[in-house]
Amino acid sequence: MSSAYGKLEEEKVFKDPVHRYIHVRDELIWELIGTREFQRLRRIRQLGTTYLTFHGAEHTRFNHSLGVYEIVRRIIEGFEGRPDWDENERLLCLTAALLHDVGHGPFSHSFEKVFNLDHEDWTREIILGKTEINKVLRRVSDSFAEKVADVIEKTYSNKLVVSLISSQIDADRMDYLQRDAYYTGVSYGHFDMERILRVMRPYDDQVVIKESGMHAVEDYIMSRYQMYWQVYFHPVTRSAEVILSKILKRAKNLYKQGYRFKQEPTHFYSFFNEKPSLDDYLRLDESITLYYFQIWEEEEDRILRDLCGRFLTRKLFKYVEFNPNLQMNDWPMLQQLFIDADIDPDYYLVIDSSSDLPYDFYRPGEEEERLPIHLLMPNGKLRELSRESDVVEAISGKKRTDHKLYFPEDVLDDHTEHGEVKRKIKEILMK
Ligand code: CA
């Protein structure tokens, strides 16, 4: 590939608490890290509102993106010289790994839901649109940016390249599990990545694992399983997420009703209208979002003010188990009682189901986009992991849906007004 970029004269090294060091030897990678759009990832947390549950979880998409890059770099190093590996794809793999999350916005999950956004569309726009990243990529070759976008969208023709950053055992997941475990401080999430990297092999159009590495992979699957329930689905994090969504929804509704904000939330206007331009999108990060939450704490609107105060001071909603399928009669009754108690159920009574969250553990075959894990057997044949491993078989395909009902317990316990109704509500919720 003729390219404007070569090797750096001297290797650059980032100190990283998870991988110890992140090595950058290519000019292209170094230039990309320095772009405005990539640096923006420093202002977007990897785990959204999880820091309100695990206070250490302040790490950002910037840390994670460098980590994914480093893992792919190490995998490829091990592929060098193997027959199914095309060395010409090296720079493409590294670039796609580095940029795979570049389209994420602040608190992605809630923002995407309320404002009808999709970070994957934004990733494509940032890579192909008028950005510093695109400028850097275009200097590699005319088609390079398009290829990078295709790899991230999983449409690139060489599926081996795609599988490095999106498969059941990809660099993305291997980084975030370890990184999220490290920063939350939980004891799950650790597995022997060095071992897995040593047994990964390019095989036709996918990455497979030598059978001798099966136990290391089992450990990885188990750590995923535990992280989902202990960290990613944590009910307190979901409470913060519920409040965040309601803040955005309230601000949007007020705007639509022509409400006069004391200070105009100009950064949000195009989001309220669901038509943000690329520049609007890139300007909104978590710092700006939290700034507005502080401003909105002074607003006239009681609901917006209260919700922002709750988020900033961590006065979160309480929760109870609630199965909407079994408790069908309670739901309309509770809504009416909330109205009677002068608490708007649209904002203060929320059912949240864990199956709505963008995570899953190992389910072979069910997820079309992500290839299952294949073991390379000593006879040269491939076997799907759950057929070989009892441990993985035991947890694969199990879907645990978990429904919770969120509400402000402090308001219900304050009986200065509507005491009778509130007592009744508590009775239903606690039964
Ligand atoms: Ca990622």
XYZ file of C-alpha atoms and ligand atoms in Angstrom:
432
model
C 0.000 0.000 0.000
C 1.491 3.338 -0.979
C 0.752 5.640 1.863
C 1.703 9.044 3.166
C 2.481 7.343 6.457
C 5.281 5.108 7.571
C 6.744 4.031 10.859
C 7.419 6.518 13.629
C 11.066 7.281 14.131
C 10.670 6.355 17.740
C 7.929 4.211 19.215
C 5.347 6.024 21.366
C 4.173 4.328 24.524
C 1.086 4.943 26.644
C 1.097 3.687 30.209
C -2.060 1.686 30.771
C -3.224 0.111 34.030
C -4.822 -2.858 32.234
C -2.318 -3.749 29.507
C 0.692 -2.078 31.163
C 1.832 -0.486 27.913
C 0.174 0.480 24.659
C 2.663 0.606 21.813
C 2.280 2.891 18.819
C 4.736 2.428 15.976
C 2.718 3.657 12.994
C 2.540 7.327 12.066
C -1.067 6.831 10.972
C -2.203 5.597 14.405
C -0.346 8.392 16.153
C -1.986 11.012 13.914
C -5.454 9.532 14.494
C -5.052 9.607 18.265
C -4.236 13.310 17.988
C -7.407 14.250 16.103
C -10.117 16.357 17.655
C -12.768 13.649 17.297
C -10.629 11.006 18.953
C -9.574 13.283 21.812
C -13.264 13.962 22.432
C -13.559 10.381 23.691
C -11.697 11.503 26.827
C -14.922 13.297 27.778
C -17.194 10.279 27.388
C -17.176 7.609 30.044
C -16.992 4.010 28.985
C -19.696 2.890 31.406
C -22.090 5.840 31.410
C -23.803 6.148 34.775
C -22.022 3.171 36.381
C -19.756 5.563 38.350
C -22.797 6.284 40.536
C -22.721 2.631 41.639
C -18.989 1.847 41.433
C -17.235 5.136 42.067
C -14.056 4.008 40.320
C -15.772 3.574 36.972
C -14.647 6.934 35.607
C -12.659 5.477 32.723
C -13.453 6.761 29.270
C -13.974 5.562 25.728
C -10.516 6.987 25.063
C -8.834 4.483 27.417
C -10.927 1.652 26.046
C -10.265 2.506 22.396
C -6.519 2.503 22.977
C -6.916 -0.833 24.765
C -8.790 -2.437 21.870
C -6.149 -1.148 19.491
C -3.406 -2.694 21.644
C -5.120 -6.096 21.821
C -5.583 -6.203 18.054
C -1.955 -5.175 17.625
C -0.869 -8.126 19.758
C -3.201 -10.593 18.027
C -1.873 -9.580 14.627
C 1.701 -9.856 15.837
C 0.941 -13.509 16.538
C -0.597 -13.970 13.072
C 2.500 -12.836 11.183
C 3.615 -15.384 8.631
C 0.589 -17.679 9.030
C -0.983 -18.829 5.740
C -4.500 -17.442 6.318
C -3.236 -14.028 7.326
C -2.782 -11.186 4.839
C -0.217 -8.737 6.200
C -1.643 -5.995 3.931
C -4.663 -5.829 6.232
C -2.575 -4.931 9.283
C -3.026 -1.161 9.223
C -6.733 -1.499 8.447
C -7.243 -3.772 11.483
C -5.392 -1.391 13.788
C -7.283 1.634 12.512
C -10.695 -0.003 12.785
C -9.879 -1.169 16.320
C -8.833 2.309 17.368
C -11.878 4.005 15.823
C -14.604 1.423 16.493
C -16.263 3.514 19.244
C -15.567 6.980 17.880
C -19.274 7.597 17.194
C -20.356 7.185 20.799
C -21.968 10.205 22.370
C -22.429 11.136 26.032
C -24.301 8.521 28.082
C -25.007 6.660 24.830
C -27.756 4.383 26.008
C -30.174 7.059 27.234
C -29.291 9.614 24.567
C -29.883 7.174 21.751
C -33.258 6.190 23.154
C -34.576 9.674 23.861
C -33.183 11.439 20.795
C -33.506 8.559 18.386
C -29.795 8.347 17.574
C -27.565 5.468 16.602
C -23.873 5.662 17.413
C -23.075 3.360 14.502
C -24.414 5.916 12.034
C -22.294 8.568 13.696
C -19.197 6.405 13.565
C -19.644 6.207 9.817
C -20.189 9.951 9.503
C -17.138 10.764 11.585
C -14.972 8.458 9.487
C -16.350 9.577 6.117
C -17.514 13.133 6.793
C -15.739 16.443 7.135
C -13.548 15.641 10.129
C -9.902 15.578 11.101
C -10.096 11.796 11.212
C -11.284 11.628 7.615
C -8.493 13.958 6.538
C -5.906 11.674 8.098
C -7.470 8.531 6.593
C -7.681 9.995 3.114
C -3.934 10.462 3.038
C -3.533 6.679 3.236
C -5.517 6.093 0.036
C -8.787 7.146 -1.585
C -10.661 4.067 -0.430
C -9.125 3.606 3.013
C -11.726 5.532 5.034
C -14.521 3.574 3.388
C -12.776 0.300 4.247
C -12.396 1.308 7.888
C -16.106 2.146 8.081
C -16.965 -1.190 6.451
C -14.894 -3.169 8.945
C -16.633 -1.439 11.860
C -20.031 -2.037 10.229
C -19.064 -5.691 9.700
C -19.656 -5.498 5.947
C -16.008 -5.644 4.891
C -15.247 -8.505 2.521
C -12.460 -10.057 4.603
C -14.439 -11.445 7.556
C -11.279 -12.367 9.412
C -10.580 -8.662 9.770
C -14.149 -8.026 10.943
C -14.013 -10.813 13.509
C -11.036 -9.235 15.285
C -13.246 -6.397 16.515
C -16.687 -8.013 16.428
C -17.112 -11.647 17.263
C -17.898 -13.571 20.436
C -14.285 -13.304 21.479
C -13.082 -10.041 19.992
C -10.633 -7.393 21.104
C -13.491 -5.050 22.043
C -14.926 -7.437 24.612
C -11.577 -8.624 25.875
C -10.628 -5.035 26.610
C -13.841 -3.825 28.194
C -14.254 -6.830 30.489
C -10.803 -6.401 31.979
C -10.946 -2.614 31.990
C -14.405 -2.434 33.546
C -13.366 -4.996 36.170
C -10.236 -3.001 36.969
C -11.973 0.358 37.315
C -15.075 -0.841 39.144
C -12.840 -2.805 41.507
C -14.917 -5.996 41.310
C -13.181 -9.345 41.496
C -14.910 -10.819 38.438
C -13.950 -9.986 34.879
C -10.407 -11.247 35.002
C -9.218 -13.993 32.699
C -5.967 -15.054 31.151
C -5.841 -12.951 28.013
C -2.172 -13.685 27.349
C -3.066 -17.347 27.076
C -5.990 -16.649 24.722
C -3.817 -14.489 22.491
C -1.307 -17.315 22.220
C -3.924 -19.850 21.068
C -5.745 -17.631 18.581
C -5.304 -18.654 14.954
C -6.463 -17.175 11.658
C -8.488 -19.891 9.918
C -10.197 -19.119 6.607
C -12.358 -16.103 7.329
C -12.445 -16.278 11.137
C -10.319 -16.355 14.243
C -10.414 -19.722 16.001
C -8.987 -20.986 19.269
C -6.686 -23.964 19.541
C -8.457 -26.634 21.549
C -5.751 -26.592 24.208
C -6.869 -23.060 25.104
C -10.457 -24.043 25.846
C -10.235 -23.503 29.595
C -8.913 -19.983 29.178
C -11.911 -19.272 26.941
C -14.308 -20.815 29.469
C -12.889 -18.424 32.024
C -13.483 -15.521 29.656
C -17.120 -16.568 29.083
C -17.705 -16.943 32.826
C -16.228 -13.554 33.545
C -18.546 -12.085 30.953
C -21.512 -13.776 32.564
C -20.593 -12.469 35.997
C -19.813 -8.961 34.816
C -23.211 -8.669 33.152
C -25.099 -9.398 36.317
C -22.754 -7.801 38.827
C -21.822 -4.653 36.923
C -23.635 -4.004 33.644
C -27.152 -4.867 34.849
C -26.670 -3.443 38.317
C -30.067 -2.130 39.486
C -28.583 1.059 40.975
C -26.889 1.944 37.691
C -30.201 1.357 35.970
C -31.853 3.718 38.433
C -29.395 6.444 37.448
C -30.020 5.612 33.806
C -33.780 5.916 34.346
C -33.377 9.379 35.876
C -31.018 10.460 33.108
C -33.501 9.395 30.422
C -36.281 11.239 32.205
C -34.219 14.437 32.436
C -33.618 14.354 28.688
C -37.236 13.517 28.009
C -38.448 16.335 30.260
C -36.129 18.906 28.692
C -37.192 17.795 25.231
C -40.905 17.946 26.082
C -40.557 21.382 27.667
C -38.779 22.632 24.569
C -41.518 21.218 22.336
C -44.145 22.977 24.451
C -42.375 26.309 23.955
C -41.099 26.522 27.533
C -38.751 29.427 28.142
C -35.518 28.130 29.662
C -33.708 30.625 31.885
C -30.566 29.856 29.952
C -31.089 28.616 26.430
C -29.842 25.027 26.062
C -28.378 25.765 22.641
C -26.236 22.607 22.585
C -29.430 20.562 22.776
C -31.743 22.281 20.296
C -30.906 20.141 17.298
C -31.193 17.022 19.484
C -34.648 18.076 20.690
C -35.572 18.409 17.013
C -33.889 15.062 16.285
C -31.768 16.632 13.561
C -28.281 17.148 14.939
C -25.580 17.912 12.382
C -22.207 16.228 12.668
C -20.804 19.348 14.336
C -23.699 19.472 16.821
C -23.111 15.844 17.619
C -19.397 16.270 18.184
C -19.899 19.298 20.419
C -22.041 17.401 22.903
C -20.043 15.441 25.446
C -20.563 14.476 29.068
C -18.988 17.654 30.412
C -21.500 19.798 28.537
C -24.366 17.533 29.532
C -23.511 17.720 33.233
C -23.070 21.477 32.919
C -26.670 21.775 31.729
C -27.886 19.530 34.518
C -26.432 22.057 36.976
C -28.051 24.922 35.125
C -31.386 23.078 35.033
C -31.304 22.611 38.785
C -32.221 26.325 38.907
C -35.097 26.035 36.437
C -38.707 27.000 37.165
C -39.990 23.617 36.053
C -40.353 21.490 39.140
C -39.807 18.124 37.467
C -36.690 19.090 35.514
C -35.218 20.773 38.574
C -35.898 17.800 40.809
C -34.595 15.153 38.400
C -31.346 17.065 37.771
C -30.833 17.479 41.511
C -31.349 13.764 41.978
C -28.817 12.872 39.313
C -26.149 15.293 40.533
C -26.480 14.378 44.207
C -27.220 10.717 43.621
C -30.678 10.766 45.177
C -31.709 7.896 42.955
C -35.007 6.062 42.664
C -35.637 2.961 44.726
C -36.729 -0.229 43.025
C -38.793 -3.336 43.588
C -39.128 -6.491 41.521
C -42.070 -6.043 39.208
C -43.244 -8.326 36.478
C -45.596 -6.408 34.186
C -46.943 -9.690 32.807
C -47.959 -10.993 36.217
C -48.896 -7.711 37.856
C -50.984 -6.346 35.016
C -53.680 -5.002 37.350
C -51.293 -3.152 39.636
C -49.824 -1.076 36.853
C -52.817 1.157 35.878
C -53.811 1.342 39.535
C -50.374 2.584 40.539
C -50.360 5.124 37.745
C -53.684 6.528 38.904
C -52.568 6.652 42.529
C -49.427 8.544 41.504
C -51.596 11.099 39.723
C -53.791 11.364 42.840
C -50.667 11.973 44.912
C -49.577 14.708 42.475
C -46.495 12.774 41.325
C -46.280 12.569 37.540
C -46.078 8.840 36.700
C -44.552 9.636 33.294
C -41.398 10.688 35.119
C -41.549 9.021 38.510
C -42.903 5.539 37.927
C -40.780 3.532 35.546
C -40.580 -0.126 34.572
C -37.134 -1.123 33.407
C -36.317 -4.541 31.990
C -32.755 -5.761 31.807
C -33.354 -7.396 28.456
C -33.577 -3.896 26.988
C -29.926 -3.345 27.753
C -27.359 -3.732 25.016
C -25.482 -6.645 26.512
C -25.721 -10.385 26.372
C -23.581 -13.268 27.345
C -22.780 -16.276 25.251
C -25.552 -17.483 22.962
C -24.228 -19.418 20.001
C -26.231 -19.031 16.853
C -28.724 -16.592 18.289
C -26.730 -13.552 17.413
C -26.328 -13.475 13.670
C -23.837 -10.650 13.654
C -21.378 -12.185 16.029
C -19.767 -15.440 15.054
C -19.751 -18.197 17.657
C -16.413 -19.337 19.066
C -14.839 -22.224 17.226
C -12.217 -24.520 18.657
C -9.558 -25.884 16.359
C -9.348 -29.586 17.240
C -6.135 -31.615 17.017
C -7.559 -33.364 13.900
C -7.785 -29.987 12.137
C -11.599 -29.782 12.324
C -13.593 -26.991 13.937
C -16.047 -27.452 16.788
C -18.365 -24.872 18.287
C -17.328 -24.115 21.875
C -20.540 -25.044 23.736
C -20.458 -28.525 22.183
C -17.077 -29.168 23.696
C -17.308 -27.302 26.998
C -19.803 -28.359 29.692
C -19.287 -25.104 31.543
C -20.223 -23.001 28.531
C -23.082 -25.289 27.582
C -24.566 -24.824 31.044
C -24.900 -21.045 30.696
C -25.352 -20.557 26.966
C -28.759 -19.653 25.642
C -30.082 -18.820 29.106
C -31.940 -15.586 29.039
C -32.608 -14.034 32.397
C -34.991 -11.167 32.046
C -35.287 -9.036 35.048
C -38.015 -6.419 35.502
C -37.829 -3.679 38.064
C -40.103 -0.849 38.990
C -38.407 2.434 39.881
C -39.926 5.207 42.001
C -38.854 8.014 44.384
C -39.255 6.459 47.795
C -38.342 9.705 49.599
C -41.380 11.434 48.054
C -43.698 8.584 49.043
C -42.378 8.667 52.619
C -43.049 12.378 52.962
C -46.617 12.474 54.233
C -47.079 16.250 54.566
C -49.307 16.078 51.483
C -51.437 13.214 50.106
C -50.288 11.024 53.013
C -53.166 8.595 52.652
C -52.598 7.930 48.940
C -48.859 7.613 49.403
C -49.312 5.033 52.129
C -51.528 3.056 49.808
C -48.948 3.215 47.031
C -46.235 1.961 49.362
C -48.462 -0.899 50.404
C -48.897 -2.051 46.810
C -45.198 -1.602 45.986
C -43.954 -3.477 49.026
C -46.322 -6.399 48.905
Ca -16.184 -0.885 22.358
